[in-house]
């Protein structure tokens, strides 16, 4: 510093010289930052390339293994195996009519074919082939010999758990998650990991590492997210049972978009150990792992298998509540609340029609249906849910995305997160006339938000009981969106977000498909607020003729079996109505 001062005095710099040196310093500083960013992006590209190479290698080796097996076992009837329901498959495996290797190779072959069309897999678990030699030791397991697909954010020993974020690559897990350990103990064979959106906080299914997953019913539509790889793979026939996770509809929305069944249990019912979150320590809105499958019986069997002593032993924080089969198989009439609209996001015509048609079937079957309206939705979604998830102002999210590309599906959410608070408030004020769904938002402290959340849960339970209902029938977001709308329409997932906030168990059952009449009615869609979000939602679901339509079934916390029973009743009544 002294040498610098002497130098300045010695040359007697004038103002022009000082300005020139300042300018040079700024340019040098900019170049240093720029070089660092370029190096960081180059490192990210190299990480992505390695991850893609690992995926491609696993796919190629799986193809070779399938080919060798088919050549040595030409009589294996894969087509027949793929038609079996999970219940039928487990029965044939237990009776020795089918062998686990025949089933695994049949589903592996189908998965490889589906992945080529939908880009739904992040890697084939080649160790599943080795598991065939030991699976006989778990022959008494409820899922003996069943191939299971698993979402990429659930840890497997020696495999990355990227969550679609570059910074998480090249960090293989040291051990299996609790759920994977329990699946293996029950005789299941986890054989493939499935795609998800970058950072999980989106209900599309695209990331810069593995790309965009598309819908099995229309490749011009998204599969949904964040468990979109599972939804696409199961909907495309490549898996009959998968494990996803759900923090705002991440199981239920892909189930709706892809025409399958999905179940989000009560928060805390299944172990979270080994599930990699983006927001570690975020407890305002809990994530829930859960099953996804072709039918409700498969969901129930999976829950029964997971809710066992082995899980309770591995994770003592999980309440030791085994699956209550008596409640699931109950035949008593139900008192069912229902709603077509939550008053915050107006449903698409097919969403509302799905609820109306199921309501009529339930009434014909002897159940009692009563109107129900959720409380304070205009405050709850923007204030409690969104601020609960992004309680740190999205600081953690931005840190996770540093040094790597941001996926186009996430850009609309990430872009404003870097703004200073004063600018966010100013923009929010200026946009109120156009984005009325944010008009009720106010700034709350973390303590106040947490207190209001707990109060809201108790208010909702009291309201539920005042209506004297057992379960609730309501819409689920759908039909499947056009690409690049999910990031712009975060609050349109309000139908699913609410039950994460409340910690209620909730599941989705496919009941219909979008009709020509639905598309005609959509042309007159106005929404609840007639704002930009309502216009975007209309654009997002346009062109959905033939796509699946689903409904959502909900119960009070810890009444998971009752929720599944209600889902089964809906499924059965819809099936009978189509005969």
XYZ file of C-alpha atoms in Angstrom:
579
model
C 0.000 0.000 0.000
C 2.886 2.400 0.894
C 4.600 1.645 -2.426
C 1.376 2.446 -4.267
C 1.047 5.805 -2.486
C 4.679 6.695 -3.279
C 4.118 5.766 -6.903
C 1.036 7.978 -7.105
C 2.833 10.899 -5.568
C 5.840 10.398 -7.779
C 3.953 10.535 -11.090
C 1.541 13.255 -9.822
C -1.369 11.744 -11.603
C -4.047 14.086 -12.796
C -7.762 13.237 -12.738
C -7.678 11.779 -16.228
C -4.962 9.280 -15.298
C -6.845 8.245 -12.134
C -10.038 7.750 -14.128
C -8.156 5.702 -16.694
C -6.656 3.432 -14.012
C -10.045 3.076 -12.363
C -11.530 2.070 -15.679
C -8.763 -0.440 -16.278
C -9.299 -1.866 -12.785
C -13.021 -2.270 -13.458
C -12.350 -3.994 -16.765
C -9.818 -6.327 -15.147
C -12.262 -7.086 -12.337
C -15.004 -7.816 -14.856
C -12.709 -10.074 -16.852
C -11.682 -11.985 -13.724
C -15.342 -12.568 -12.809
C -16.111 -13.503 -16.394
C -13.255 -16.006 -16.561
C -14.386 -17.577 -13.288
C -17.920 -17.901 -14.630
C -16.680 -19.440 -17.888
C -14.541 -21.919 -15.941
C -17.489 -22.735 -13.704
C -19.739 -23.355 -16.703
C -17.045 -25.474 -18.340
C -16.778 -27.592 -15.187
C -20.576 -27.886 -15.138
C -20.593 -29.059 -18.759
C -17.976 -31.688 -17.942
C -20.047 -32.920 -14.977
C -23.158 -33.095 -17.143
C -21.264 -34.991 -19.823
C -20.043 -37.561 -17.268
C -23.559 -38.003 -15.878
C -25.020 -38.521 -19.355
C -22.271 -40.985 -20.207
C -23.091 -42.983 -17.057
C -26.761 -43.015 -18.038
C -26.035 -44.033 -21.628
C -23.672 -46.780 -20.489
C -26.277 -48.197 -18.103
C -28.886 -48.182 -20.867
C -26.548 -49.897 -23.329
C -25.466 -52.545 -20.841
C -29.100 -53.185 -19.926
C -29.985 -53.627 -23.608
C -27.178 -56.139 -23.997
C -28.282 -58.022 -20.877
C -31.883 -58.175 -22.120
C -30.759 -59.431 -25.523
C -28.631 -62.195 -23.976
C -31.512 -63.255 -21.721
C -34.018 -63.383 -24.578
C -31.650 -65.498 -26.641
C -31.158 -67.972 -23.798
C -34.842 -67.932 -22.718
C -36.845 -67.762 -25.973
C -40.045 -69.103 -24.396
C -40.467 -66.261 -21.870
C -43.856 -64.673 -22.529
C -43.045 -61.017 -21.838
C -46.267 -59.774 -23.413
C -48.297 -61.812 -20.914
C -46.195 -60.668 -17.957
C -46.711 -57.006 -18.862
C -50.507 -57.425 -18.854
C -50.643 -58.619 -15.240
C -51.713 -56.296 -12.434
C -49.460 -56.084 -9.405
C -51.792 -58.338 -7.420
C -51.826 -60.928 -10.203
C -48.079 -60.715 -10.644
C -47.270 -61.217 -6.962
C -49.633 -64.188 -6.845
C -47.946 -65.867 -9.820
C -44.484 -65.177 -8.374
C -45.445 -66.576 -4.974
C -46.950 -69.690 -6.539
C -43.843 -70.249 -8.633
C -45.703 -69.819 -11.931
C -43.354 -66.976 -12.843
C -39.701 -66.438 -12.002
C -38.304 -63.067 -10.835
C -35.765 -63.037 -13.672
C -38.484 -63.438 -16.317
C -40.377 -60.523 -14.802
C -37.344 -58.270 -14.368
C -36.028 -58.733 -17.891
C -39.518 -58.264 -19.352
C -39.944 -54.929 -17.568
C -36.371 -53.867 -18.294
C -36.952 -54.432 -22.006
C -40.204 -52.451 -21.879
C -38.571 -49.646 -19.865
C -35.807 -49.281 -22.430
C -38.387 -48.982 -25.214
C -40.508 -46.459 -23.275
C -37.473 -44.380 -22.370
C -36.523 -43.997 -26.036
C -39.900 -42.336 -26.640
C -40.373 -40.383 -23.395
C -36.871 -39.766 -21.935
C -38.066 -40.732 -18.466
C -35.082 -42.648 -17.015
C -31.871 -41.297 -15.508
C -30.207 -44.709 -15.296
C -30.819 -48.439 -15.172
C -29.714 -49.969 -11.870
C -27.524 -52.783 -13.181
C -27.094 -54.162 -9.666
C -30.719 -55.265 -9.964
C -29.440 -58.095 -12.167
C -27.148 -59.209 -9.341
C -30.047 -58.970 -6.886
C -31.729 -61.827 -8.758
C -29.248 -64.214 -7.166
C -30.229 -63.170 -3.619
C -33.897 -62.218 -3.931
C -34.933 -65.770 -2.984
C -33.930 -65.036 0.621
C -36.847 -62.567 0.764
C -39.431 -64.859 -0.778
C -41.859 -64.180 2.070
C -41.835 -60.462 1.271
C -45.036 -58.830 0.055
C -43.265 -57.587 -3.074
C -41.184 -60.665 -3.823
C -39.776 -60.487 -7.358
C -41.533 -57.202 -8.250
C -39.481 -54.714 -10.311
C -39.841 -51.207 -8.861
C -38.915 -47.843 -10.367
C -37.682 -45.081 -8.066
C -37.424 -41.304 -8.408
C -33.884 -39.950 -8.762
C -33.879 -37.942 -5.501
C -34.148 -41.150 -3.436
C -30.653 -42.337 -2.555
C -29.003 -45.524 -3.785
C -25.588 -46.589 -2.593
C -22.803 -45.594 -5.029
C -25.145 -43.508 -7.168
C -25.532 -39.734 -7.490
C -28.684 -38.092 -6.210
C -28.591 -34.914 -8.289
C -32.158 -33.578 -8.032
C -31.422 -32.250 -11.514
C -28.831 -29.823 -10.087
C -25.253 -29.875 -11.398
C -23.681 -29.069 -8.032
C -24.972 -32.415 -6.673
C -23.255 -34.515 -9.355
C -20.203 -36.675 -8.629
C -21.330 -37.174 -5.035
C -22.436 -40.829 -4.835
C -24.525 -41.828 -1.821
C -22.878 -43.926 0.879
C -25.924 -46.103 1.496
C -29.454 -46.864 0.353
C -32.337 -44.792 1.652
C -34.566 -46.410 4.260
C -37.359 -46.900 1.698
C -35.020 -48.688 -0.713
C -33.775 -50.922 2.094
C -37.359 -51.798 3.036
C -38.336 -52.477 -0.583
C -35.439 -54.916 -0.916
C -36.340 -56.568 2.389
C -39.849 -57.098 1.046
C -38.413 -58.853 -2.023
C -38.810 -55.967 -4.493
C -36.117 -55.317 -7.098
C -35.456 -51.592 -7.695
C -34.274 -51.547 -11.313
C -34.475 -48.011 -12.699
C -34.270 -44.411 -11.512
C -36.515 -41.788 -13.065
C -36.296 -38.184 -14.136
C -37.378 -35.035 -12.309
C -37.330 -31.244 -12.784
C -34.331 -29.142 -11.815
C -34.278 -28.549 -8.040
C -37.613 -30.439 -7.651
C -39.572 -27.206 -7.111
C -41.571 -27.356 -10.315
C -44.327 -29.543 -11.680
C -42.745 -29.900 -15.108
C -40.087 -32.568 -15.668
C -36.944 -31.144 -17.246
C -33.392 -30.437 -16.111
C -30.093 -29.531 -17.827
C -28.573 -32.939 -17.036
C -31.108 -35.429 -18.400
C -33.452 -33.225 -20.452
C -37.234 -33.072 -20.850
C -39.555 -35.981 -20.081
C -42.687 -36.036 -22.240
C -46.203 -37.314 -21.726
C -46.984 -40.963 -22.657
C -50.333 -39.931 -24.167
C -49.057 -36.953 -26.157
C -45.356 -36.164 -26.607
C -46.232 -32.480 -27.144
C -47.320 -32.291 -23.500
C -45.378 -32.515 -20.240
C -45.567 -35.554 -17.983
C -45.906 -33.290 -14.955
C -43.606 -33.216 -11.952
C -41.725 -33.405 -9.916
C -42.191 -37.207 -10.052
C -42.719 -36.889 -13.799
C -40.285 -39.631 -14.787
C -42.293 -42.058 -12.665
C -45.584 -40.862 -14.128
C -44.334 -41.224 -17.688
C -42.692 -44.625 -17.175
C -45.716 -46.157 -15.424
C -48.166 -44.468 -17.804
C -46.132 -45.804 -20.725
C -46.176 -49.371 -19.358
C -42.480 -49.590 -18.391
C -43.159 -50.066 -14.672
C -46.131 -51.239 -12.661
C -45.011 -49.749 -9.312
C -42.867 -46.740 -8.506
C -41.873 -44.511 -5.603
C -42.153 -40.735 -5.924
C -42.084 -37.772 -3.561
C -44.609 -34.967 -3.114
C -44.203 -31.451 -1.665
C -46.885 -29.599 -3.622
C -48.498 -32.216 -5.830
C -45.349 -33.899 -7.150
C -46.924 -37.375 -7.080
C -50.505 -36.376 -7.785
C -49.955 -34.008 -10.725
C -47.885 -36.512 -12.795
C -50.466 -39.177 -11.943
C -53.169 -36.861 -13.269
C -51.214 -35.876 -16.388
C -50.136 -39.458 -17.217
C -53.364 -41.309 -16.434
C -52.247 -43.422 -13.467
C -52.864 -43.544 -9.702
C -50.705 -41.776 -7.134
C -50.856 -41.429 -3.361
C -49.324 -38.847 -1.021
C -49.467 -40.261 2.514
C -49.795 -38.231 5.694
C -46.576 -36.285 6.223
C -44.345 -38.446 8.420
C -46.099 -41.755 7.733
C -43.162 -42.995 5.623
C -39.467 -42.483 6.304
C -37.683 -39.472 4.817
C -34.201 -40.778 5.610
C -32.210 -40.904 2.393
C -34.489 -38.572 0.442
C -32.359 -35.695 -0.779
C -34.068 -32.310 -0.459
C -33.058 -29.019 -2.032
C -34.134 -27.172 1.109
C -32.580 -29.051 4.005
C -34.249 -27.974 7.253
C -37.357 -26.510 5.584
C -40.184 -27.755 7.821
C -43.067 -25.431 7.014
C -44.310 -27.702 4.212
C -43.257 -31.335 4.490
C -42.351 -33.604 1.604
C -43.967 -37.034 1.537
C -42.717 -40.086 -0.348
C -45.435 -42.306 -1.744
C -46.365 -44.964 -4.318
C -47.423 -44.511 -7.933
C -49.044 -47.327 -9.898
C -51.648 -48.391 -12.432
C -54.387 -49.098 -9.882
C -55.311 -48.388 -6.264
C -54.786 -51.957 -5.027
C -51.133 -51.601 -6.046
C -50.824 -48.412 -3.987
C -52.350 -50.170 -0.976
C -50.074 -53.209 -1.332
C -47.026 -50.949 -1.518
C -48.090 -49.030 1.596
C -48.708 -52.321 3.403
C -45.223 -53.511 2.428
C -43.497 -50.290 3.497
C -45.335 -49.906 6.807
C -43.516 -52.810 8.426
C -41.318 -53.468 11.444
C -38.192 -53.165 9.316
C -38.954 -49.536 8.462
C -39.950 -48.736 12.038
C -36.645 -50.211 13.206
C -34.491 -48.418 10.609
C -36.185 -45.078 11.299
C -37.584 -44.759 14.841
C -38.932 -41.270 14.028
C -41.702 -42.911 11.978
C -44.801 -43.769 14.049
C -45.050 -47.594 14.228
C -48.472 -47.793 12.575
C -48.870 -50.893 10.371
C -51.263 -50.721 7.441
C -54.872 -51.286 8.539
C -56.309 -53.623 5.911
C -59.699 -53.723 7.642
C -60.262 -50.013 7.001
C -59.051 -50.309 3.408
C -61.517 -53.135 2.725
C -64.421 -51.529 4.567
C -67.782 -51.374 2.804
C -69.619 -48.840 4.949
C -71.288 -45.874 3.211
C -69.276 -42.656 3.400
C -70.228 -39.050 3.978
C -68.226 -37.236 1.328
C -67.504 -33.538 0.946
C -67.055 -32.309 -2.615
C -66.072 -29.184 -4.540
C -65.682 -28.299 -8.210
C -63.708 -25.116 -7.600
C -61.603 -23.940 -4.663
C -62.343 -20.299 -5.460
C -58.691 -19.535 -6.176
C -57.911 -21.432 -9.377
C -60.970 -22.126 -11.497
C -60.853 -25.696 -12.867
C -60.628 -26.519 -16.538
C -63.904 -27.902 -17.957
C -62.606 -31.489 -17.840
C -61.466 -31.115 -14.204
C -64.925 -29.939 -13.120
C -66.713 -32.566 -15.228
C -64.623 -35.326 -13.665
C -65.773 -34.311 -10.185
C -69.429 -34.022 -11.252
C -69.461 -37.449 -12.866
C -67.784 -39.149 -9.899
C -70.145 -37.364 -7.492
C -73.128 -38.794 -9.383
C -71.665 -42.314 -9.289
C -71.002 -42.074 -5.559
C -74.541 -40.913 -4.854
C -75.964 -43.757 -6.928
C -73.854 -46.173 -4.867
C -75.473 -44.971 -1.628
C -72.883 -42.498 -0.341
C -73.877 -39.057 0.967
C -72.367 -36.051 -0.822
C -72.265 -32.609 0.808
C -70.822 -29.332 -0.533
C -67.487 -28.281 0.925
C -65.416 -25.119 0.525
C -61.775 -24.801 1.644
C -60.966 -21.836 3.850
C -59.119 -18.623 2.899
C -57.537 -19.945 -0.286
C -56.621 -16.441 -1.521
C -54.411 -16.017 1.550
C -53.338 -19.590 2.185
C -51.603 -20.445 -1.100
C -49.510 -17.299 -1.675
C -48.888 -16.481 1.980
C -48.594 -19.757 3.875
C -47.611 -22.343 1.262
C -45.319 -20.374 -1.040
C -43.685 -18.356 1.718
C -43.323 -21.519 3.772
C -41.454 -23.316 0.978
C -39.385 -20.240 0.076
C -38.944 -19.069 3.664
C -35.299 -18.082 3.081
C -36.178 -15.912 0.111
C -35.013 -18.683 -2.243
C -31.398 -18.141 -1.113
C -30.751 -21.890 -0.866
C -32.251 -22.486 -4.289
C -30.030 -19.836 -5.884
C -26.959 -21.295 -4.173
C -27.765 -24.752 -5.521
C -28.065 -23.375 -9.048
C -24.775 -21.476 -8.977
C -22.181 -22.514 -11.522
C -24.593 -24.366 -13.784
C -27.263 -23.687 -16.397
C -30.842 -22.976 -15.334
C -33.451 -25.088 -17.086
C -36.030 -23.160 -19.153
C -38.890 -24.669 -17.116
C -37.423 -23.161 -13.926
C -36.355 -19.754 -15.286
C -39.684 -17.963 -14.593
C -39.411 -18.938 -10.911
C -35.697 -18.236 -10.506
C -35.438 -14.939 -12.406
C -37.196 -12.720 -9.821
C -35.586 -14.467 -6.830
C -32.369 -12.494 -7.255
C -34.136 -9.128 -7.047
C -33.669 -7.037 -3.864
C -36.687 -6.919 -1.532
C -37.574 -3.315 -2.382
C -37.724 -4.184 -6.092
C -39.856 -7.294 -5.453
C -42.336 -5.194 -3.447
C -42.438 -2.520 -6.143
C -43.013 -5.037 -8.932
C -45.670 -6.821 -6.859
C -47.513 -3.520 -6.314
C -47.352 -2.556 -9.988
C -48.530 -5.984 -11.187
C -51.510 -6.292 -8.818
C -54.032 -5.225 -11.484
C -52.721 -7.921 -13.835
C -51.920 -10.647 -11.284
C -54.816 -10.414 -8.849
C -54.076 -13.765 -7.227
C -51.230 -12.035 -5.366
C -53.364 -9.123 -4.210
C -53.819 -10.551 -0.711
C -50.117 -11.117 -0.022
C -48.591 -9.356 2.962
C -45.133 -9.577 4.499
C -44.948 -11.915 7.510
C -42.162 -12.929 9.835
C -41.160 -16.609 9.918
C -42.649 -17.002 13.411
C -45.915 -15.378 12.381
C -46.158 -17.515 9.241
C -45.514 -20.702 11.242
C -48.123 -19.714 13.846
C -50.698 -18.914 11.183
C -49.992 -22.223 9.440
C -50.683 -24.208 12.604
C -53.828 -22.167 13.215
C -54.975 -22.802 9.666
C -54.576 -26.567 10.041
C -56.707 -26.541 13.190
C -59.316 -24.263 11.581
C -59.562 -26.605 8.594
C -59.976 -29.695 10.775
C -62.715 -27.903 12.758
C -64.412 -26.860 9.512
C -64.150 -30.441 8.194
C -65.754 -31.818 11.334
C -68.500 -29.196 11.295
C -69.412 -30.536 7.848
C -69.431 -34.048 9.345
C -67.564 -35.593 6.424
C -65.335 -38.662 6.269
C -63.418 -37.796 3.097
C -63.258 -35.138 0.398
C -63.650 -35.309 -3.391
C -62.043 -32.446 -5.328
C -60.301 -31.630 -8.615
C -56.626 -32.162 -9.376
C -54.703 -29.966 -11.804
C -55.147 -31.094 -15.393
C -55.174 -32.036 -18.139
C -51.471 -32.216 -19.008
C -49.906 -28.854 -19.824
C -48.157 -27.652 -22.920
C -44.418 -27.164 -22.379
C -42.942 -24.236 -20.409
C -46.129 -23.264 -18.567
C -45.579 -24.994 -15.211
C -42.944 -22.497 -14.062
C -45.255 -19.619 -14.916
C -48.269 -21.158 -13.151
C -47.017 -22.213 -9.740
C -50.218 -21.234 -7.931
C -52.363 -23.150 -10.435
C -51.314 -26.226 -8.460
C -53.347 -24.910 -5.523
C -55.597 -28.001 -5.597
C -52.670 -30.194 -4.561
C -50.504 -27.692 -2.635
C -53.196 -27.224 0.001
C -52.979 -30.797 1.291
C -49.201 -30.662 1.676
C -49.650 -27.591 3.823
C -52.360 -29.352 5.840
C -50.364 -32.654 5.967
C -53.549 -34.513 4.874
C -53.233 -37.780 2.905
C -54.400 -37.332 -0.689
C -54.480 -39.467 -3.812
C -55.391 -39.267 -7.475
C -57.521 -41.626 -9.578
C -57.937 -41.335 -13.347
C -61.635 -41.311 -14.255
C -62.067 -40.031 -17.803
C -60.459 -38.356 -20.827
C -60.773 -34.851 -22.257
C -63.607 -34.619 -24.772
C -64.271 -32.388 -27.767
C -66.967 -30.675 -25.698
C -64.432 -29.943 -22.943
C -62.190 -28.245 -25.500
C -65.093 -26.173 -26.810
C -66.026 -25.049 -23.289
C -62.389 -24.167 -22.599
C -62.601 -21.462 -25.273
C -64.937 -19.551 -22.917
C -62.752 -20.094 -19.820
C -62.388 -16.904 -17.750
C -61.006 -18.164 -14.428
C -61.610 -16.781 -10.934
C -59.813 -13.454 -11.320
C -59.718 -12.889 -15.102
C -56.041 -12.015 -14.662
C -52.859 -13.033 -16.494
C -52.588 -16.285 -14.546
C -56.061 -17.355 -15.623
C -55.148 -16.582 -19.243
C -51.925 -18.576 -18.939
C -53.767 -21.554 -17.419
C -56.171 -21.598 -20.356
C -53.200 -21.606 -22.769
C -51.436 -24.335 -20.768
C -54.262 -26.897 -20.976
C -55.419 -26.106 -24.522
C -55.169 -28.983 -26.993
C -55.851 -31.724 -24.452
C -58.483 -33.810 -26.234
C -57.958 -37.487 -25.394
C -55.716 -36.809 -22.416
C -56.471 -38.351 -18.991
C -58.797 -36.665 -16.510
C -58.452 -37.423 -12.803
C -60.009 -36.548 -9.454
C -58.414 -36.143 -6.052
C -59.446 -37.949 -2.854
C -58.490 -36.553 0.562
C -58.786 -37.629 4.220
C -57.733 -36.310 7.623
C -54.155 -36.879 8.883
C -53.236 -40.505 9.677
C -56.356 -41.792 7.914
C -54.331 -42.992 4.928
C -56.162 -46.309 4.697
C -59.518 -44.506 4.586
C -58.227 -42.263 1.794
C -57.080 -45.296 -0.189
C -60.414 -47.023 0.458
C -62.206 -43.982 -0.950
C -59.898 -43.991 -3.986
C -60.668 -47.671 -4.529
C -64.393 -46.976 -4.357
C -64.069 -44.250 -6.987
C -61.938 -46.469 -9.208
C -64.380 -49.379 -8.966
C -67.482 -47.272 -9.643
C -65.880 -45.627 -12.685
C -64.801 -49.029 -14.008
C -68.303 -50.462 -13.600
C -69.894 -47.414 -15.272
C -67.879 -48.072 -18.439
C -69.011 -51.687 -18.863
